[in-house]
Amino acid sequence: MKNAQIVLYMVLGLVIFLVFLGLINLVVNLVPGNKVISPTDVTQYITNCLNLGLTCSLYTAGLNSQTEPTSYTENAFKNCLGDLSQKFKGNKFTFTNTKPSLQLNDETSSATLSQLGEMQNGNTKKTLESFAAQNNVAFRKINELKEKLLLNKGKSKLIQNLDPRYFLNIYQIDDSKEAVIITDKQSKINENEYKVLFVN
C-alpha cells in the first residue's frame, strides 16, 4: 500500500510539474517581450525607403516636367517609412529630420540624409544617421536639354547636333503643340533607359 501511495504521489507531482511548465510557457508566449534592437535591419529598411523615394521621384519627374523631384522624394520617403514602431515592434522611434537632400548631378542622381533621428529599446538608444541612395540618371543634363527644346530657339540646329546618347520621339498633338520624349541611353533605372516626357 505504501509503495502504491508513493507511486501515486510521484505521478501527481509529475503532472503538477508539467502543468506548471505549461503555464509558464503559455505566459511567456502571450506576454510580448521587447525585441533586441536591430540597427542593421532598421538601417537597411531606411536605405531601401530612401532608394525607393529617389527612384519614384525620378520616374515622376520624367513623366511630368512640372514635378519638383525634391518634394516628391520627401513625400515618397515619408510614405515608405510609415510607422517604424509597428514594423519593428518593441522599438520606439523619434524623428528629427525626414527631408532627404537631393543632388541632381551631370552623371548621377542621389539622395542623402545625414541624421534621421533615434531608435530606443528599453534603456538602449541608437542614433539613425548617414543614409544614402544613388541612381545612374544624369537628370541635370537631360533637364537642360528639355529646357533648350522648350525655348524653341534654334531647335532644328540643336536636334542636328544632338549628343548620340539622346534619342528624340516627337509627336504632333495639334497645330501648336507637340509631345516630346527624350530617351537618355546612358541613364538607367532598373536597367531601363531613362525617359523624359514634356509637351512643347
GROMACS .gro file of C-alpha atoms in nm:
model
  200
    1MET     CA    1   0.000   0.000   0.000
    2LYS     CA    2   0.282   0.238   0.085
    3ASN     CA    3   0.453   0.170  -0.249
    4ALA     CA    4   0.130   0.243  -0.436
    5GLN     CA    5   0.088   0.570  -0.247
    6ILE     CA    6   0.447   0.670  -0.322
    7VAL     CA    7   0.396   0.598  -0.694
    8LEU     CA    8   0.066   0.789  -0.688
    9TYR     CA    9   0.230   1.091  -0.523
   10MET     CA   10   0.517   1.078  -0.773
   11VAL     CA   11   0.272   1.068  -1.068
   12LEU     CA   12   0.066   1.355  -0.921
   13GLY     CA   13   0.383   1.554  -0.856
   14LEU     CA   14   0.499   1.495  -1.215
   15VAL     CA   15   0.158   1.602  -1.353
   16ILE     CA   16   0.158   1.918  -1.139
   17PHE     CA   17   0.515   1.996  -1.250
   18LEU     CA   18   0.424   1.951  -1.620
   19VAL     CA   19   0.113   2.170  -1.580
   20PHE     CA   20   0.328   2.434  -1.410
   21LEU     CA   21   0.580   2.423  -1.700
   22GLY     CA   22   0.293   2.451  -1.948
   23LEU     CA   23   0.155   2.760  -1.770
   24ILE     CA   24   0.498   2.926  -1.770
   25ASN     CA   25   0.535   2.855  -2.143
   26LEU     CA   26   0.186   2.997  -2.211
   27VAL     CA   27   0.257   3.316  -2.016
   28VAL     CA   28   0.591   3.366  -2.193
   29ASN     CA   29   0.424   3.329  -2.534
   30LEU     CA   30   0.126   3.554  -2.451
   31VAL     CA   31   0.318   3.842  -2.294
   32PRO     CA   32   0.514   4.022  -2.570
   33GLY     CA   33   0.874   4.087  -2.484
   34ASN     CA   34   1.084   4.362  -2.633
   35LYS     CA   35   1.280   4.254  -2.936
   36VAL     CA   36   1.651   4.302  -2.925
   37ILE     CA   37   1.740   4.626  -3.102
   38SER     CA   38   1.845   4.554  -3.459
   39PRO     CA   39   2.018   4.858  -3.609
   40THR     CA   40   2.128   4.662  -3.918
   41ASP     CA   41   1.772   4.566  -4.019
   42VAL     CA   42   1.641   4.916  -3.949
   43THR     CA   43   1.928   5.080  -4.140
   44GLN     CA   44   1.869   4.852  -4.442
   45TYR     CA   45   1.497   4.926  -4.438
   46ILE     CA   46   1.552   5.304  -4.420
   47THR     CA   47   1.812   5.288  -4.701
   48ASN     CA   48   1.565   5.092  -4.916
   49CYS     CA   49   1.300   5.360  -4.848
   50LEU     CA   50   1.543   5.635  -4.949
   51ASN     CA   51   1.628   5.450  -5.270
   52LEU     CA   52   1.260   5.396  -5.344
   53GLY     CA   53   1.188   5.766  -5.283
   54LEU     CA   54   1.468   5.869  -5.522
   55THR     CA   55   1.357   5.624  -5.793
   56CYS     CA   56   0.991   5.728  -5.767
   57SER     CA   57   1.078   6.097  -5.787
   58LEU     CA   58   1.294   6.046  -6.098
   59TYR     CA   59   1.017   5.844  -6.266
   60THR     CA   60   0.761   6.112  -6.179
   61ALA     CA   61   0.986   6.399  -6.291
   62GLY     CA   62   1.033   6.215  -6.622
   63LEU     CA   63   0.659   6.182  -6.675
   64ASN     CA   64   0.572   6.532  -6.562
   65SER     CA   65   0.820   6.813  -6.624
   66GLN     CA   66   0.634   7.036  -6.375
   67THR     CA   67   0.703   6.797  -6.085
   68GLU     CA   68   0.967   6.906  -5.837
   69PRO     CA   69   1.184   6.597  -5.769
   70THR     CA   70   1.294   6.721  -5.425
   71SER     CA   71   0.944   6.742  -5.274
   72TYR     CA   72   0.840   6.413  -5.433
   73THR     CA   73   1.145   6.238  -5.285
   74GLU     CA   74   1.049   6.369  -4.940
   75ASN     CA   75   0.687   6.252  -4.972
   76ALA     CA   76   0.776   5.909  -5.112
   77PHE     CA   77   1.038   5.859  -4.837
   78LYS     CA   78   0.791   5.953  -4.559
   79ASN     CA   79   0.523   5.724  -4.703
   80CYS     CA   80   0.766   5.434  -4.721
   81LEU     CA   81   0.887   5.488  -4.363
   82GLY     CA   82   0.533   5.485  -4.229
   83ASP     CA   83   0.523   5.385  -3.863
   84LEU     CA   84   0.852   5.209  -3.791
   85SER     CA   85   0.730   5.126  -3.440
   86GLN     CA   86   0.472   4.893  -3.599
   87LYS     CA   87   0.725   4.729  -3.828
   88PHE     CA   88   0.996   4.692  -3.564
   89LYS     CA   89   0.781   4.621  -3.258
   90GLY     CA   90   0.940   4.676  -2.921
   91ASN     CA   91   1.140   4.973  -3.050
   92LYS     CA   92   1.041   5.340  -3.028
   93PHE     CA   93   1.146   5.591  -3.294
   94THR     CA   94   1.191   5.967  -3.270
   95PHE     CA   95   1.245   6.151  -3.599
   96THR     CA   96   1.429   6.484  -3.612
   97ASN     CA   97   1.462   6.515  -3.991
   98THR     CA   98   1.273   6.327  -4.264
   99LYS     CA   99   1.374   6.553  -4.554
  100PRO     CA  100   1.642   6.392  -4.772
  101SER     CA  101   1.882   6.615  -4.960
  102LEU     CA  102   1.861   6.558  -5.336
  103GLN     CA  103   2.162   6.606  -5.566
  104LEU     CA  104   2.088   6.606  -5.940
  105ASN     CA  105   2.435   6.587  -6.095
  106ASP     CA  106   2.565   6.558  -6.451
  107GLU     CA  107   2.609   6.180  -6.438
  108THR     CA  108   2.422   6.058  -6.128
  109SER     CA  109   2.131   6.149  -5.905
  110SER     CA  110   2.150   6.084  -5.533
  111ALA     CA  111   1.959   6.136  -5.210
  112THR     CA  112   2.124   6.164  -4.868
  113LEU     CA  113   2.001   6.200  -4.513
  114SER     CA  114   2.264   6.285  -4.253
  115GLN     CA  115   2.051   6.226  -3.943
  116LEU     CA  116   1.702   6.081  -3.929
  117GLY     CA  117   1.656   6.054  -3.554
  118GLU     CA  118   1.682   5.792  -3.284
  119MET     CA  119   1.555   5.445  -3.202
  120GLN     CA  120   1.511   5.323  -2.845
  121ASN     CA  121   1.458   4.981  -2.689
  122GLY     CA  122   1.428   5.000  -2.311
  123ASN     CA  123   1.734   5.193  -2.196
  124THR     CA  124   1.927   5.126  -2.518
  125LYS     CA  125   1.940   5.410  -2.772
  126LYS     CA  126   2.077   5.413  -3.126
  127THR     CA  127   2.121   5.722  -3.346
  128LEU     CA  128   1.992   5.676  -3.701
  129GLU     CA  129   2.232   5.862  -3.932
  130SER     CA  130   2.420   5.861  -4.263
  131PHE     CA  131   2.179   5.720  -4.522
  132ALA     CA  132   2.243   5.746  -4.897
  133ALA     CA  133   2.089   5.625  -5.223
  134GLN     CA  134   2.217   5.674  -5.578
  135ASN     CA  135   2.081   5.628  -5.929
  136ASN     CA  136   2.269   5.638  -6.259
  137VAL     CA  137   2.043   5.906  -6.403
  138ALA     CA  138   2.204   6.224  -6.541
  139PHE     CA  139   1.893   6.425  -6.459
  140ARG     CA  140   2.061   6.767  -6.481
  141LYS     CA  141   2.185   6.704  -6.838
  142ILE     CA  142   1.857   6.570  -6.970
  143ASN     CA  143   1.667   6.850  -6.794
  144GLU     CA  144   1.892   7.113  -6.956
  145LEU     CA  145   1.821   6.959  -7.298
  146LYS     CA  146   1.448   6.967  -7.224
  147GLU     CA  147   1.468   7.338  -7.129
  148LYS     CA  148   1.652   7.421  -7.454
  149LEU     CA  149   1.391   7.236  -7.659
  150LEU     CA  150   1.111   7.418  -7.472
  151LEU     CA  151   1.263   7.756  -7.564
  152ASN     CA  152   1.231   7.660  -7.932
  153LYS     CA  153   1.524   7.884  -8.028
  154GLY     CA  154   1.748   7.710  -8.281
  155LYS     CA  155   1.557   7.387  -8.225
  156SER     CA  156   1.645   7.226  -8.559
  157LYS     CA  157   2.015   7.308  -8.513
  158LEU     CA  158   2.003   7.170  -8.160
  159ILE     CA  159   1.849   6.844  -8.284
  160GLN     CA  160   2.110   6.813  -8.563
  161ASN     CA  161   2.393   6.850  -8.313
  162LEU     CA  162   2.231   6.625  -8.055
  163ASP     CA  163   2.460   6.407  -7.847
  164PRO     CA  164   2.416   6.045  -7.970
  165ARG     CA  165   2.333   5.939  -7.615
  166TYR     CA  166   1.992   6.107  -7.662
  167PHE     CA  167   1.709   5.987  -7.882
  168LEU     CA  168   1.403   6.203  -7.953
  169ASN     CA  169   1.048   6.097  -8.033
  170ILE     CA  170   0.832   6.393  -8.138
  171TYR     CA  171   0.454   6.359  -8.176
  172GLN     CA  172   0.234   6.636  -8.318
  173ILE     CA  173  -0.070   6.689  -8.093
  174ASP     CA  174  -0.228   6.977  -8.287
  175ASP     CA  175  -0.114   7.283  -8.489
  176SER     CA  176   0.050   7.443  -8.186
  177LYS     CA  177   0.153   7.157  -7.958
  178GLU     CA  178   0.382   6.857  -7.976
  179ALA     CA  179   0.474   6.589  -7.727
  180VAL     CA  180   0.845   6.517  -7.697
  181ILE     CA  181   1.003   6.209  -7.538
  182ILE     CA  182   1.377   6.231  -7.471
  183THR     CA  183   1.548   5.898  -7.413
  184ASP     CA  184   1.890   5.905  -7.246
  185LYS     CA  185   2.066   5.579  -7.339
  186GLN     CA  186   2.332   5.623  -7.071
  187SER     CA  187   2.091   5.690  -6.782
  188LYS     CA  188   1.916   5.384  -6.647
  189ILE     CA  189   1.665   5.296  -6.376
  190ASN     CA  190   1.625   4.924  -6.308
  191GLU     CA  191   1.815   4.851  -6.632
  192ASN     CA  192   1.567   5.061  -6.836
  193GLU     CA  193   1.673   5.370  -7.032
  194TYR     CA  194   1.560   5.691  -6.865
  195LYS     CA  195   1.293   5.895  -7.046
  196VAL     CA  196   1.156   6.245  -7.002
  197LEU     CA  197   0.819   6.344  -7.148
  198PHE     CA  198   0.704   6.701  -7.199
  199VAL     CA  199   0.462   6.898  -7.415
  200ASN     CA  200   0.608   7.184  -7.617
   0.00000   0.00000   0.00000
